[in-house]
Amino acid sequence: MKYIKSAVYVFIFTSSFSLLSCADMLMGDEGKNDEEIYLNYKTKTVLELPFEDDWYIAAGGKSLEENHHFTPNRHQRYALDIVQVINNSGRTGDGTKNEDYYCFGKRLNAPGDGKIIAMENAIEDNVPGVKNTKQTFGNYIVIDHLNGEYSFMLHFKKNSIIVAVGDTVVRGQQVGLAGNSGYSTGPHLHYHLQTTPSLATGIGIPMQFVNYYTNDVFTERGEPLTGQTVRKN
């Protein structure tokens, strides 16, 4: 990560997650006017944070300084990378095993109501520090919120997804466990919202979540940013 928001951020990503990245896994920027159209977009879907307990926003926000996804990945422009951090570290041990990382195997939930329209569940989890460049999403789900918004959740633990294509899900329903599959070098959740189910035509859009805590301060509706610790109410 080139852009640093706090000393805590530096410590975590130089000692625990220095290799974690989704930044260069997909296509280039094809939409010069996307920011003008979508920068102030108001999310239609009622979204809640898709996990339990405290998680740390490793990447999020509306600029390259805050969020490495912002360019060149048009469809995931406002994406979040999210981990768990305890005592300024994302892991125990030497970090050579996925089980060393606090978020590995933790429950992940549907962020909003919708229908599962795509998924993968059989990709092996990576050894920390090693990327799967052939199956970039790893284990993932796509949720159609039936209003022109589509949630993408990536890097689930192998065989942990407990929903299937065609299932209807509700906000807060468990869908799987956090993993380290796909183009990922450390356990984390990648989440983004886009305008179509297609990577070729979808444009990333900002995500406002409701009723959560940001660094222990209640947020009625907001957009998590790099360096924040968040948990749902």
CSV table of C-alpha atoms in Angstrom, one decimal:
chain,number,residue,atom,x,y,z
A,1,MET,CA,0.0,0.0,0.0
A,2,LYS,CA,1.5,3.3,-1.0
A,3,TYR,CA,-0.9,5.6,0.8
A,4,ILE,CA,-0.8,5.7,4.6
A,5,LYS,CA,-3.5,7.1,6.9
A,6,SER,CA,-2.1,6.3,10.3
A,7,ALA,CA,0.7,4.8,12.3
A,8,VAL,CA,-1.6,1.9,13.1
A,9,TYR,CA,-2.2,1.3,9.4
A,10,VAL,CA,1.6,1.3,8.7
A,11,PHE,CA,2.2,-1.2,11.6
A,12,ILE,CA,-0.4,-3.6,10.5
A,13,PHE,CA,0.5,-3.7,6.8
A,14,THR,CA,4.2,-3.8,7.3
A,15,SER,CA,4.1,-6.5,9.9
A,16,SER,CA,1.1,-8.5,9.0
A,17,PHE,CA,-0.5,-7.6,5.7
A,18,SER,CA,2.2,-6.1,3.6
A,19,LEU,CA,1.4,-8.4,0.7
A,20,LEU,CA,-2.4,-8.3,0.9
A,21,SER,CA,-3.8,-6.8,-2.2
A,22,CYS,CA,-6.8,-6.8,-4.6
A,23,ALA,CA,-5.5,-3.7,-6.4
A,24,ASP,CA,-4.3,-5.0,-9.7
A,25,MET,CA,-6.5,-8.1,-10.2
A,26,LEU,CA,-9.0,-6.9,-12.8
A,27,MET,CA,-9.5,-4.6,-15.8
A,28,GLY,CA,-8.5,-1.0,-16.4
A,29,ASP,CA,-10.5,2.2,-16.2
A,30,GLU,CA,-12.9,2.7,-19.0
A,31,GLY,CA,-15.2,5.3,-17.5
A,32,LYS,CA,-13.8,8.9,-17.5
A,33,ASN,CA,-17.1,10.3,-16.3
A,34,ASP,CA,-17.9,7.7,-13.7
A,35,GLU,CA,-17.0,10.0,-10.8
A,36,GLU,CA,-19.2,12.8,-12.0
A,37,ILE,CA,-22.1,10.4,-12.2
A,38,TYR,CA,-21.6,8.2,-9.2
A,39,LEU,CA,-19.4,10.0,-6.7
A,40,ASN,CA,-22.4,11.3,-4.7
A,41,TYR,CA,-24.5,8.2,-5.4
A,42,LYS,CA,-27.0,7.3,-2.6
A,43,THR,CA,-27.3,3.5,-2.1
A,44,LYS,CA,-30.8,2.2,-2.7
A,45,THR,CA,-30.4,-1.1,-0.8
A,46,VAL,CA,-30.5,-1.0,3.0
A,47,LEU,CA,-27.0,-2.3,3.8
A,48,GLU,CA,-25.5,-3.4,7.1
A,49,LEU,CA,-22.0,-4.4,7.7
A,50,PRO,CA,-21.6,-8.1,6.6
A,51,PHE,CA,-19.8,-9.4,9.7
A,52,GLU,CA,-19.9,-9.7,13.5
A,53,ASP,CA,-17.7,-7.9,16.0
A,54,ASP,CA,-15.0,-5.3,15.2
A,55,TRP,CA,-13.3,-5.3,11.8
A,56,TYR,CA,-10.7,-2.9,10.4
A,57,ILE,CA,-11.1,-1.1,7.1
A,58,ALA,CA,-7.8,-1.7,5.3
A,59,ALA,CA,-9.0,0.0,2.1
A,60,GLY,CA,-12.0,2.2,1.6
A,61,GLY,CA,-13.0,5.6,0.5
A,62,LYS,CA,-13.5,7.8,-2.6
A,63,SER,CA,-10.0,8.7,-3.6
A,64,LEU,CA,-6.8,6.9,-4.5
A,65,GLU,CA,-5.1,8.3,-1.4
A,66,GLU,CA,-7.7,6.5,0.7
A,67,ASN,CA,-8.5,3.5,-1.4
A,68,HIS,CA,-6.2,1.6,-3.8
A,69,HIS,CA,-9.2,0.2,-5.7
A,70,PHE,CA,-10.2,3.7,-6.9
A,71,THR,CA,-8.3,3.3,-10.1
A,72,PRO,CA,-7.9,1.5,-12.4
A,73,ASN,CA,-10.7,-0.9,-11.4
A,74,ARG,CA,-13.8,0.7,-12.7
A,75,HIS,CA,-16.3,-1.8,-11.4
A,76,GLN,CA,-14.8,-1.9,-7.9
A,77,ARG,CA,-13.9,1.7,-7.6
A,78,TYR,CA,-15.3,2.1,-4.1
A,79,ALA,CA,-14.5,-1.4,-2.8
A,80,LEU,CA,-13.6,-2.3,0.7
A,81,ASP,CA,-10.9,-4.6,2.0
A,82,ILE,CA,-11.6,-5.6,5.6
A,83,VAL,CA,-9.7,-7.5,8.2
A,84,GLN,CA,-9.8,-8.0,12.0
A,85,VAL,CA,-7.2,-6.4,14.1
A,86,ILE,CA,-6.4,-7.0,17.8
A,87,ASN,CA,-3.7,-5.0,19.6
A,88,ASN,CA,-2.6,-3.4,16.4
A,89,SER,CA,-2.0,-6.7,14.6
A,90,GLY,CA,-4.1,-8.8,12.2
A,91,ARG,CA,-2.6,-12.1,13.3
A,92,THR,CA,-1.0,-14.2,15.9
A,93,GLY,CA,2.1,-16.4,15.3
A,94,ASP,CA,4.4,-15.8,12.4
A,95,GLY,CA,1.6,-15.4,9.8
A,96,THR,CA,2.6,-18.4,7.7
A,97,LYS,CA,-0.8,-20.2,8.3
A,98,ASN,CA,-4.3,-18.8,7.4
A,99,GLU,CA,-5.3,-19.8,10.9
A,100,ASP,CA,-2.9,-17.3,12.3
A,101,TYR,CA,-5.1,-14.4,11.1
A,102,TYR,CA,-8.0,-13.3,13.3
A,103,CYS,CA,-10.5,-13.0,10.5
A,104,PHE,CA,-9.9,-16.4,8.9
A,105,GLY,CA,-13.0,-18.6,9.3
A,106,LYS,CA,-15.1,-15.8,10.8
A,107,ARG,CA,-18.8,-15.5,9.9
A,108,LEU,CA,-19.8,-13.4,6.9
A,109,ASN,CA,-23.4,-12.2,6.3
A,110,ALA,CA,-25.5,-10.9,3.5
A,111,PRO,CA,-25.2,-7.1,3.6
A,112,GLY,CA,-28.7,-6.7,2.2
A,113,ASP,CA,-31.8,-8.5,0.9
A,114,GLY,CA,-31.6,-10.1,-2.5
A,115,LYS,CA,-31.0,-13.2,-4.6
A,116,ILE,CA,-27.8,-15.2,-5.1
A,117,ILE,CA,-27.1,-15.1,-8.9
A,118,ALA,CA,-23.5,-16.3,-9.0
A,119,MET,CA,-21.0,-18.1,-6.7
A,120,GLU,CA,-18.0,-20.3,-6.4
A,121,ASN,CA,-17.2,-22.5,-3.4
A,122,ALA,CA,-14.5,-25.0,-4.3
A,123,ILE,CA,-11.3,-22.9,-4.7
A,124,GLU,CA,-8.4,-23.8,-2.3
A,125,ASP,CA,-7.3,-21.2,0.2
A,126,ASN,CA,-3.9,-19.7,-0.6
A,127,VAL,CA,-0.9,-20.0,1.6
A,128,PRO,CA,-0.4,-16.5,3.0
A,129,GLY,CA,1.8,-14.5,0.7
A,130,VAL,CA,0.9,-16.5,-2.4
A,131,LYS,CA,-1.8,-15.2,-4.9
A,132,ASN,CA,-4.1,-17.3,-7.1
A,133,THR,CA,-3.8,-15.4,-10.4
A,134,LYS,CA,-6.0,-17.8,-12.4
A,135,GLN,CA,-9.1,-17.7,-10.2
A,136,THR,CA,-9.0,-14.1,-9.1
A,137,PHE,CA,-12.3,-13.9,-7.1
A,138,GLY,CA,-11.6,-17.2,-5.3
A,139,ASN,CA,-14.7,-18.3,-3.6
A,140,TYR,CA,-17.4,-15.6,-3.9
A,141,ILE,CA,-21.0,-14.7,-4.1
A,142,VAL,CA,-22.9,-12.1,-6.1
A,143,ILE,CA,-26.2,-10.8,-4.7
A,144,ASP,CA,-28.8,-9.2,-7.0
A,145,HIS,CA,-30.6,-6.6,-4.8
A,146,LEU,CA,-33.3,-6.4,-7.4
A,147,ASN,CA,-33.0,-2.6,-7.8
A,148,GLY,CA,-30.0,-2.3,-10.1
A,149,GLU,CA,-27.4,-2.8,-7.4
A,150,TYR,CA,-25.2,-5.9,-7.1
A,151,SER,CA,-23.1,-6.9,-4.1
A,152,PHE,CA,-19.8,-8.8,-4.7
A,153,MET,CA,-18.2,-10.6,-1.7
A,154,LEU,CA,-14.9,-12.3,-2.5
A,155,HIS,CA,-12.2,-14.6,-1.0
A,156,PHE,CA,-14.4,-16.9,1.1
A,157,LYS,CA,-12.9,-19.9,2.8
A,158,LYS,CA,-13.2,-23.1,0.7
A,159,ASN,CA,-16.5,-24.9,1.0
A,160,SER,CA,-17.8,-22.4,3.6
A,161,ILE,CA,-20.5,-20.8,1.5
A,162,ILE,CA,-23.9,-22.1,2.7
A,163,VAL,CA,-26.1,-20.5,0.1
A,164,ALA,CA,-26.7,-21.5,-3.5
A,165,VAL,CA,-27.5,-19.8,-6.8
A,166,GLY,CA,-31.2,-19.0,-6.8
A,167,ASP,CA,-31.5,-18.6,-3.1
A,168,THR,CA,-33.1,-15.5,-1.6
A,169,VAL,CA,-31.2,-14.0,1.3
A,170,VAL,CA,-32.1,-11.4,3.9
A,171,ARG,CA,-29.9,-8.8,5.5
A,172,GLY,CA,-27.8,-10.3,8.3
A,173,GLN,CA,-28.2,-13.9,7.1
A,174,GLN,CA,-25.0,-15.9,7.3
A,175,VAL,CA,-23.6,-16.8,3.9
A,176,GLY,CA,-20.2,-18.2,4.6
A,177,LEU,CA,-16.8,-17.7,6.3
A,178,ALA,CA,-13.9,-15.4,5.6
A,179,GLY,CA,-11.0,-16.9,3.8
A,180,ASN,CA,-7.9,-16.4,1.6
A,181,SER,CA,-8.9,-17.7,-1.8
A,182,GLY,CA,-8.3,-16.1,-5.2
A,183,TYR,CA,-6.2,-13.0,-5.8
A,184,SER,CA,-5.4,-12.5,-2.2
A,185,THR,CA,-2.2,-12.9,-0.1
A,186,GLY,CA,-3.8,-12.7,3.3
A,187,PRO,CA,-7.2,-13.6,4.8
A,188,HIS,CA,-9.7,-10.7,4.4
A,189,LEU,CA,-13.1,-9.8,2.9
A,190,HIS,CA,-13.3,-7.8,-0.3
A,191,TYR,CA,-16.7,-6.2,-0.8
A,192,HIS,CA,-18.0,-3.9,-3.4
A,193,LEU,CA,-21.3,-2.8,-5.0
A,194,GLN,CA,-21.8,-2.2,-8.7
A,195,THR,CA,-24.4,-1.3,-11.3
A,196,THR,CA,-24.7,-4.6,-13.2
A,197,PRO,CA,-23.7,-8.2,-12.6
A,198,SER,CA,-21.1,-8.0,-15.3
A,199,LEU,CA,-17.4,-7.0,-14.8
A,200,ALA,CA,-17.4,-5.8,-18.4
A,201,THR,CA,-20.3,-3.3,-18.0
A,202,GLY,CA,-20.6,-2.8,-14.2
A,203,ILE,CA,-19.5,0.5,-12.6
A,204,GLY,CA,-18.6,0.6,-8.9
A,205,ILE,CA,-20.9,2.7,-6.7
A,206,PRO,CA,-20.5,4.1,-3.2
A,207,MET,CA,-22.0,2.1,-0.4
A,208,GLN,CA,-23.7,3.6,2.6
A,209,PHE,CA,-24.3,1.2,5.6
A,210,VAL,CA,-26.8,1.8,8.3
A,211,ASN,CA,-26.6,1.6,12.1
A,212,TYR,CA,-23.0,0.8,12.9
A,213,TYR,CA,-20.2,2.1,15.1
A,214,THR,CA,-17.1,3.9,13.7
A,215,ASN,CA,-14.3,3.8,16.2
A,216,ASP,CA,-17.0,3.4,18.9
A,217,VAL,CA,-19.1,6.3,17.7
A,218,PHE,CA,-22.6,5.4,16.4
A,219,THR,CA,-23.1,6.1,12.7
A,220,GLU,CA,-26.7,6.1,11.5
A,221,ARG,CA,-25.7,6.0,7.8
A,222,GLY,CA,-22.2,6.3,6.4
A,223,GLU,CA,-19.3,5.0,4.3
A,224,PRO,CA,-16.4,3.2,6.0
A,225,LEU,CA,-13.0,4.7,5.3
A,226,THR,CA,-9.4,3.4,5.5
A,227,GLY,CA,-8.1,3.2,9.0
A,228,GLN,CA,-11.5,3.0,10.7
A,229,THR,CA,-12.6,0.2,13.0
A,230,VAL,CA,-16.3,-0.6,12.5
A,231,ARG,CA,-18.9,-2.9,13.9
A,232,LYS,CA,-22.6,-3.2,13.3
A,233,ASN,CA,-25.1,-2.1,16.0
